[in-house]
XYZ file of N, CA and C in Angstrom:
540
model
N 111.973 112.198 93.062
C 110.650 112.115 92.411
C 110.550 112.395 91.371
N 110.910 111.476 90.204
C 110.636 112.019 88.921
C 109.435 111.914 88.125
N 109.163 112.136 86.927
C 107.844 112.974 86.050
C 107.293 111.351 86.294
N 108.277 110.371 85.718
C 107.396 108.695 85.246
C 106.626 108.529 86.826
N 107.838 108.122 87.976
C 107.257 108.016 89.448
C 105.553 109.086 89.786
N 106.230 110.456 89.455
C 104.885 111.197 89.325
C 103.788 111.302 89.029
N 103.984 110.616 87.765
C 102.673 109.959 86.735
C 101.645 108.518 87.901
N 102.625 107.799 88.302
C 102.511 106.481 89.025
C 101.775 107.004 90.407
N 102.170 108.221 91.250
C 101.853 108.784 92.303
C 100.209 108.753 92.058
N 100.200 110.083 90.680
C 98.747 110.144 90.289
C 97.761 109.393 89.983
N 98.452 107.957 89.220
C 97.782 106.740 89.365
C 96.463 106.441 90.438
N 97.494 106.542 91.651
C 97.030 105.555 92.991
C 95.872 106.467 93.750
N 96.306 108.339 93.259
C 95.607 108.967 93.949
C 94.439 109.128 93.300
N 94.030 108.492 92.116
C 93.575 108.978 90.660
C 91.973 107.691 91.461
N 92.427 106.226 92.125
C 91.601 105.161 92.654
C 89.770 105.471 92.944
N 90.628 105.789 94.325
C 89.422 106.873 95.777
C 88.536 107.560 94.546
N 88.659 108.702 93.507
C 87.516 109.599 93.049
C 87.341 108.271 91.993
N 87.688 107.601 91.409
C 87.821 106.841 90.129
C 86.262 106.101 90.753
N 87.097 105.543 92.337
C 86.042 104.490 92.865
C 84.077 105.274 93.421
N 84.083 105.729 93.822
C 83.468 107.121 94.167
C 82.340 107.829 93.206
N 83.575 108.042 92.178
C 81.755 108.123 90.713
C 81.419 107.408 90.354
N 82.097 105.930 90.452
C 81.631 104.692 89.862
C 80.884 104.495 90.762
N 80.406 104.432 91.893
C 79.838 103.193 92.988
C 78.333 104.768 93.426
N 78.548 106.655 93.114
C 77.820 107.235 94.147
C 76.675 106.632 93.089
N 75.269 106.073 94.328
C 74.379 106.580 93.568
C 74.010 105.198 93.454
N 74.858 104.081 93.596
C 74.117 102.806 93.459
C 74.865 102.400 91.949
N 75.828 103.451 91.697
C 76.233 103.348 89.821
C 75.316 103.905 88.354
N 73.980 104.601 89.149
C 72.875 104.836 88.524
C 73.064 106.262 87.655
N 73.679 106.778 87.843
C 74.125 107.821 88.196
C 75.210 107.746 86.716
N 74.313 109.166 84.865
C 74.773 108.619 83.833
C 76.338 109.460 84.310
N 76.310 110.746 84.602
C 76.921 111.810 84.703
C 78.438 111.316 84.615
N 77.959 110.757 86.416
C 78.985 110.152 87.242
C 79.837 109.282 87.111
N 78.738 108.123 85.976
C 80.184 107.344 85.683
C 80.465 107.391 84.149
N 80.966 108.429 83.576
C 80.936 109.171 82.593
C 82.372 110.382 83.412
N 81.921 110.694 84.033
C 83.662 110.741 84.822
C 84.264 109.783 84.911
N 83.579 108.690 85.838
C 85.227 107.656 86.360
C 84.969 107.293 85.290
N 84.531 106.769 84.031
C 85.061 106.157 82.692
C 86.206 106.860 81.979
N 85.941 109.041 82.507
C 87.705 109.288 81.944
C 87.883 109.600 83.484
N 87.957 109.070 84.359
C 89.202 109.363 85.561
C 89.497 107.827 84.755
N 89.463 106.403 84.914
C 89.779 105.392 84.872
C 90.609 105.827 83.197
N 90.407 106.041 82.128
C 91.355 106.336 80.742
C 92.423 107.618 81.053
N 92.137 108.505 82.059
C 93.338 109.158 82.052
C 94.399 108.617 83.242
N 93.923 107.404 84.018
C 94.839 107.313 85.250
C 95.768 105.949 84.056
N 94.710 105.272 83.188
C 95.675 104.568 82.113
C 96.651 105.114 81.232
N 96.034 105.715 80.609
C 96.947 106.576 80.023
C 98.257 107.176 80.607
N 98.508 107.560 82.037
C 99.036 108.015 82.741
C 99.840 106.335 82.666
N 99.211 104.807 82.911
C 100.702 104.433 82.855
C 101.750 103.941 81.704
N 100.353 104.501 80.309
C 101.460 104.278 78.861
C 102.580 105.415 79.106
N 102.442 106.245 79.381
C 103.274 107.861 79.395
C 104.536 107.427 80.878
N 104.150 106.846 81.522
C 105.704 106.360 82.367
C 106.657 105.787 82.574
N 105.639 104.932 81.815
C 106.914 103.810 81.787
C 107.789 103.952 79.654
N 107.285 104.808 79.395
C 107.715 105.644 78.050
C 108.489 106.818 78.414
N 108.296 107.183 79.371
C 109.455 108.663 79.715
C 110.034 108.027 80.395
N 110.263 106.777 81.332
C 110.926 106.154 82.431
C 112.069 105.502 81.242
N 111.503 105.092 80.328
C 112.604 104.194 79.203
C 113.188 104.823 77.982
N 112.661 105.957 78.203
C 113.152 107.295 77.094
C 113.845 108.678 77.681
N 114.215 108.476 78.334
C 115.254 109.588 79.484
C 116.095 108.822 80.786
N 116.284 107.164 80.290
C 116.687 106.438 81.602
C 116.187 107.501 82.915
N 115.266 107.081 83.227
C 114.562 107.584 84.313
C 113.854 106.444 85.433
N 114.202 105.492 85.479
C 113.746 103.985 85.501
C 113.922 104.013 87.414
N 113.507 103.925 87.675
C 113.991 104.056 89.268
C 112.897 102.401 89.914
N 114.150 102.252 91.088
C 113.638 100.736 92.643
C 111.681 101.293 92.600
N 111.386 102.563 93.057
C 110.298 103.047 93.342
C 109.322 102.424 92.572
N 109.705 102.851 90.589
C 109.171 103.011 89.789
C 109.011 101.039 89.388
N 109.608 100.764 89.676
C 109.939 99.542 88.912
C 108.583 98.386 90.271
N 108.712 98.614 91.274
C 107.958 98.121 91.794
C 106.158 99.318 92.227
N 106.573 100.653 92.317
C 104.762 101.011 92.266
C 104.046 100.945 90.660
N 104.742 101.172 89.816
C 104.070 100.889 88.699
C 103.381 99.566 88.385
N 103.609 98.074 88.666
C 102.787 97.399 89.191
C 101.377 97.340 89.879
N 102.084 97.925 90.835
C 101.176 97.882 92.253
C 100.325 99.098 91.447
N 100.429 99.278 91.366
C 99.088 100.907 90.627
C 98.404 100.261 89.905
N 99.427 100.232 88.549
C 98.333 99.056 87.556
C 97.056 97.967 88.248
N 97.482 98.162 88.795
C 96.869 96.251 89.635
C 95.844 96.891 90.562
N 95.896 97.663 91.245
C 95.277 98.631 92.070
C 93.911 99.628 92.027
N 94.188 99.654 90.442
C 93.285 100.118 89.050
C 92.588 99.741 88.648
N 92.579 98.252 88.103
C 92.372 97.498 87.531
C 91.173 96.307 89.049
N 92.140 96.175 89.404
C 90.780 95.290 91.098
C 90.383 96.406 91.312
N 90.454 97.598 91.328
C 88.959 98.573 92.277
C 88.004 98.332 91.470
N 88.294 98.612 90.116
C 86.977 98.861 88.793
C 86.481 97.519 88.700
N 87.643 96.249 88.706
C 86.607 95.272 89.300
C 85.586 94.839 90.690
N 85.946 95.236 91.372
C 86.293 94.678 92.676
C 84.475 95.794 92.638
N 83.680 96.692 91.991
C 83.066 97.814 91.927
C 81.878 96.773 91.129
N 82.534 96.632 89.672
C 81.271 95.491 88.973
C 80.937 94.447 89.619
N 81.525 93.874 90.875
C 80.556 93.091 91.622
C 80.264 93.348 91.843
N 80.220 94.919 93.311
C 78.765 95.706 94.139
C 77.887 95.968 92.983
N 78.597 96.081 91.665
C 77.186 97.222 91.032
C 76.516 95.450 90.325
N 77.114 94.093 90.458
C 76.651 93.261 89.752
C 76.331 93.565 88.446
N 77.607 93.474 88.065
C 77.771 93.810 86.593
C 78.788 92.206 85.890
N 79.507 91.710 86.990
C 80.212 90.708 87.295
C 80.424 89.371 87.724
N 80.213 88.609 88.010
C 80.044 87.943 88.732
C 81.576 87.517 89.594
N 81.333 87.138 90.539
C 82.423 87.357 91.790
C 83.704 86.525 91.457
N 83.219 85.165 90.825
C 84.347 83.691 89.886
C 85.010 84.684 89.093
N 84.774 85.458 87.931
C 85.626 85.681 87.061
C 86.668 87.164 87.636
N 86.028 87.396 88.684
C 86.498 88.865 89.500
C 87.866 88.139 90.456
N 87.155 86.764 91.212
C 88.764 86.346 92.146
C 89.595 85.902 90.980
N 89.269 85.237 89.845
C 90.442 84.536 88.960
C 91.532 86.059 88.578
N 90.622 86.788 87.852
C 91.430 87.487 87.287
C 92.361 88.846 88.999
N 92.249 88.639 89.949
C 92.731 89.281 90.923
C 93.662 87.637 91.036
N 93.051 86.811 91.252
C 94.085 85.658 91.775
C 95.561 85.467 91.030
N 95.188 85.833 89.724
C 96.606 85.904 88.470
C 97.356 86.918 88.997
N 96.937 87.772 89.123
C 97.771 89.583 89.622
C 98.261 88.603 91.228
N 98.177 88.120 91.816
C 98.622 88.270 93.275
C 99.845 86.671 92.397
N 99.345 86.064 91.835
C 100.504 84.689 91.339
C 101.582 85.238 90.798
N 101.601 85.946 90.248
C 102.504 86.627 88.803
C 103.625 87.508 90.481
N 102.477 88.535 90.690
C 103.500 89.236 91.271
C 104.565 88.830 93.006
N 103.823 87.610 93.577
C 104.339 86.142 94.125
C 105.673 85.971 93.058
N 105.117 85.521 91.958
C 106.073 84.668 91.219
C 107.510 86.091 90.310
N 107.493 87.423 90.940
C 108.351 88.220 90.709
C 109.184 88.867 91.760
N 108.734 88.171 92.467
C 109.208 88.593 94.123
C 110.070 87.390 94.214
N 109.550 86.248 93.960
C 110.762 85.128 93.888
C 111.588 85.087 92.971
N 111.543 85.611 91.517
C 112.171 85.691 91.043
C 112.990 87.026 90.863
N 112.763 87.839 91.740
C 113.872 89.272 92.535
C 114.856 88.870 92.930
N 114.380 87.647 93.849
C 115.423 86.835 95.163
C 116.497 86.365 94.852
N 116.088 85.823 93.255
C 117.238 84.435 92.611
C 118.090 86.168 91.319
N 117.522 87.513 91.292
C 118.650 88.348 90.553
C 117.803 87.844 89.771
N 116.538 87.846 89.145
C 116.233 87.613 87.528
C 114.826 88.684 87.893
N 114.983 89.536 86.508
C 114.125 90.053 86.133
C 112.693 89.754 84.952
N 112.017 89.647 85.312
C 111.197 89.053 84.102
C 109.994 90.055 84.012
N 110.535 90.498 82.164
C 109.649 91.070 81.634
C 108.187 90.772 81.146
N 107.456 91.625 81.019
C 105.784 91.708 80.549
C 106.178 90.898 79.707
N 105.233 89.796 78.537
C 105.291 88.748 77.624
C 104.108 89.977 77.172
N 103.724 89.647 75.591
C 102.999 89.905 74.879
C 101.090 89.798 75.268
N 101.445 88.407 76.162
C 100.212 88.057 76.226
C 99.894 88.329 77.615
N 101.138 89.072 78.307
C 100.396 89.542 79.638
C 99.910 91.300 78.543
N 100.657 91.935 77.879
C 99.991 93.465 77.189
C 98.423 93.034 76.613
N 98.940 92.327 75.957
C 96.879 91.692 75.540
C 96.027 91.776 76.382
N 96.622 91.408 77.629
C 95.422 90.969 78.493
C 95.950 92.046 79.057
N 96.374 93.389 79.763
C 96.430 94.036 80.306
C 95.199 94.884 79.153
N 95.254 94.955 77.958
C 94.483 95.884 77.098
C 93.069 95.706 76.647
N 92.784 94.187 76.830
C 91.963 93.103 76.899
C 90.694 94.415 78.237
N 91.294 93.853 79.157
C 91.380 94.483 80.435
C 90.611 96.126 80.967
N 91.594 96.435 80.131
C 91.042 98.506 80.163
C 90.026 98.336 79.389
N 89.884 97.680 78.196
C 88.782 97.969 77.258
C 87.902 97.706 78.173
N 87.448 96.051 78.905
C 86.229 95.698 79.475
C 86.058 97.071 80.309
N 86.693 97.446 81.006
C 86.242 98.393 82.459
C 85.993 99.319 81.772
N 86.162 99.526 80.263
C 85.483 101.002 80.236
C 84.031 100.415 79.798
N 83.716 99.303 78.429
C 83.106 99.076 78.235
C 81.805 99.100 79.004
N 82.296 98.273 80.488
C 81.514 97.790 81.552
C 80.711 99.431 82.731
N 81.680 100.403 82.612
C 81.585 101.605 82.907
C 80.899 102.528 82.355
N 81.397 101.999 80.849
C 79.844 103.179 79.972
C 78.401 102.267 79.806
N 78.550 100.856 80.130
C 77.091 100.168 80.436
C 76.351 100.735 78.925
N 76.370 100.612 77.756
C 75.547 101.213 76.922
C 74.562 99.412 76.965
N 73.936 99.751 76.239
C 72.741 98.712 76.274
C 73.083 98.234 75.017
N 73.376 98.534 73.906
C 73.634 98.753 72.533
C 74.486 98.183 72.722
N 75.876 97.749 72.676
C 76.992 97.598 73.142
C 77.580 95.837 74.113
N 76.159 95.697 74.642
C 75.992 94.368 75.566
C 77.213 93.457 74.997
N 76.984 93.046 73.598
C 77.288 92.236 73.044
C 79.186 91.817 73.039
N 78.957 93.613 72.628
C 80.508 93.777 72.391
C 81.250 93.537 74.129
N 80.489 93.621 75.208
C 80.814 94.087 76.021
C 81.148 92.245 77.101
N 80.248 91.805 76.809
C 80.205 90.640 76.696
C 81.508 89.821 76.479
N 81.409 89.821 75.237
C 82.768 89.444 74.044
C 83.918 89.866 74.934
N 84.200 91.041 75.737
C 85.652 91.721 76.145
C 85.605 90.963 77.587
N 84.567 90.610 78.359
C 84.501 90.204 79.996
C 85.107 88.595 79.231
N 84.816 88.196 78.077
C 85.595 86.272 78.176
C 86.609 86.936 77.632
N 87.623 87.422 77.011
C 88.139 88.062 76.469
C 89.592 88.114 76.911
N 89.210 88.745 77.954
C 89.902 89.153 79.051
C 90.274 88.392 80.136
N 89.019 87.483 80.607
C 89.196 86.475 81.462
C 90.012 85.034 80.939
N 89.937 84.652 79.384
C 90.844 83.677 78.527
C 91.905 84.630 78.443
N 92.418 85.818 78.198
C 93.724 86.489 78.337
C 94.448 86.081 79.660
N 93.443 86.285 80.189
C 93.571 86.746 81.961
C 94.861 84.733 82.105
N 93.745 83.886 81.662
C 94.442 82.419 82.384
C 95.409 82.223 81.103
N 95.897 82.281 79.853
C 96.747 81.959 78.733
C 97.859 82.645 79.053
N 97.680 84.219 79.942
C 99.595 85.177 80.355
C 99.540 84.266 81.266
N 98.690 84.012 82.162
C 99.532 83.377 83.152
C 100.079 82.018 83.306
N 99.615 81.041 82.406
C 99.856 79.794 82.141
C 101.505 80.321 81.138
N 101.190 80.967 80.837
C 102.760 81.612 79.451
C 104.082 81.611 80.420
N 103.121 82.561 81.264
C 103.992 83.072 82.476
C 104.860 81.921 82.881
N 103.914 81.201 83.649
C 104.613 80.533 84.533
C 105.631 79.073 83.494
N 105.213 79.128 82.445
C 105.729 77.756 81.280
C 107.012 78.661 81.680
N 107.204 79.628 81.292
C 108.558 79.921 80.309
C 109.295 80.738 81.485
N 108.560 80.867 82.633
C 109.279 81.365 84.147
C 109.766 80.388 85.306
N 109.295 78.667 85.176
C 109.455 77.527 85.418
C 110.666 77.331 86.367
N 111.795 77.664 85.306
C 113.269 77.734 86.010
C 113.437 78.378 87.507
N 112.996 79.829 87.279
C 113.323 80.490 88.520
C 112.775 79.741 90.236
N 111.611 79.234 89.503
C 110.700 78.591 90.856
C 111.794 77.338 91.701
N 112.457 76.751 90.715
C 113.766 75.090 90.681
C 114.818 76.076 91.242
N 115.236 77.069 90.343
C 116.822 78.168 91.181
C 116.295 78.674 92.610
N 115.271 78.740 92.726
C 114.245 79.131 94.244
C 114.794 78.176 95.427
N 114.533 77.011 95.073
C 114.796 75.403 95.507
C 115.949 75.333 96.318
N 116.470 75.349 95.392
C 118.393 75.208 96.093
C 119.148 75.954 96.802
């Protein structure tokens, strides 16, 4: 269990604490929302760190390849489900975002079975960044930032769809190869 893998496990361990602090008292306690945003930011930073450390020091493992993206998806999807519960996001948006994650994960499994490793694209990285910013803004729930928050909700949704289409178009050959 190397450092990058420990950071990934830490991110997963932080998720219930994040969810509990965000949903406590119906999400109305400002102090607990600040705790939630702090946990989310720390968890997001572990995502940046684990990948950089793993690549820099050649600590890439099969566990990390599997768990790192799963931990990211669990963190963001947990936040999105909380926002539906709190009435801050419509369920249809969350379904689109979560569906994209399932589609890409399934696609990566098919690619992996065919011996193909599919790297994250710039669109995927932009999508992730916009989702992280959107989550932070939604947690903070500051009225003066309502327009910015709304803009990031739509930016994240659009980049989710664009990154999915980009991913499918660039890697369609993987599905064709899998049928032979």
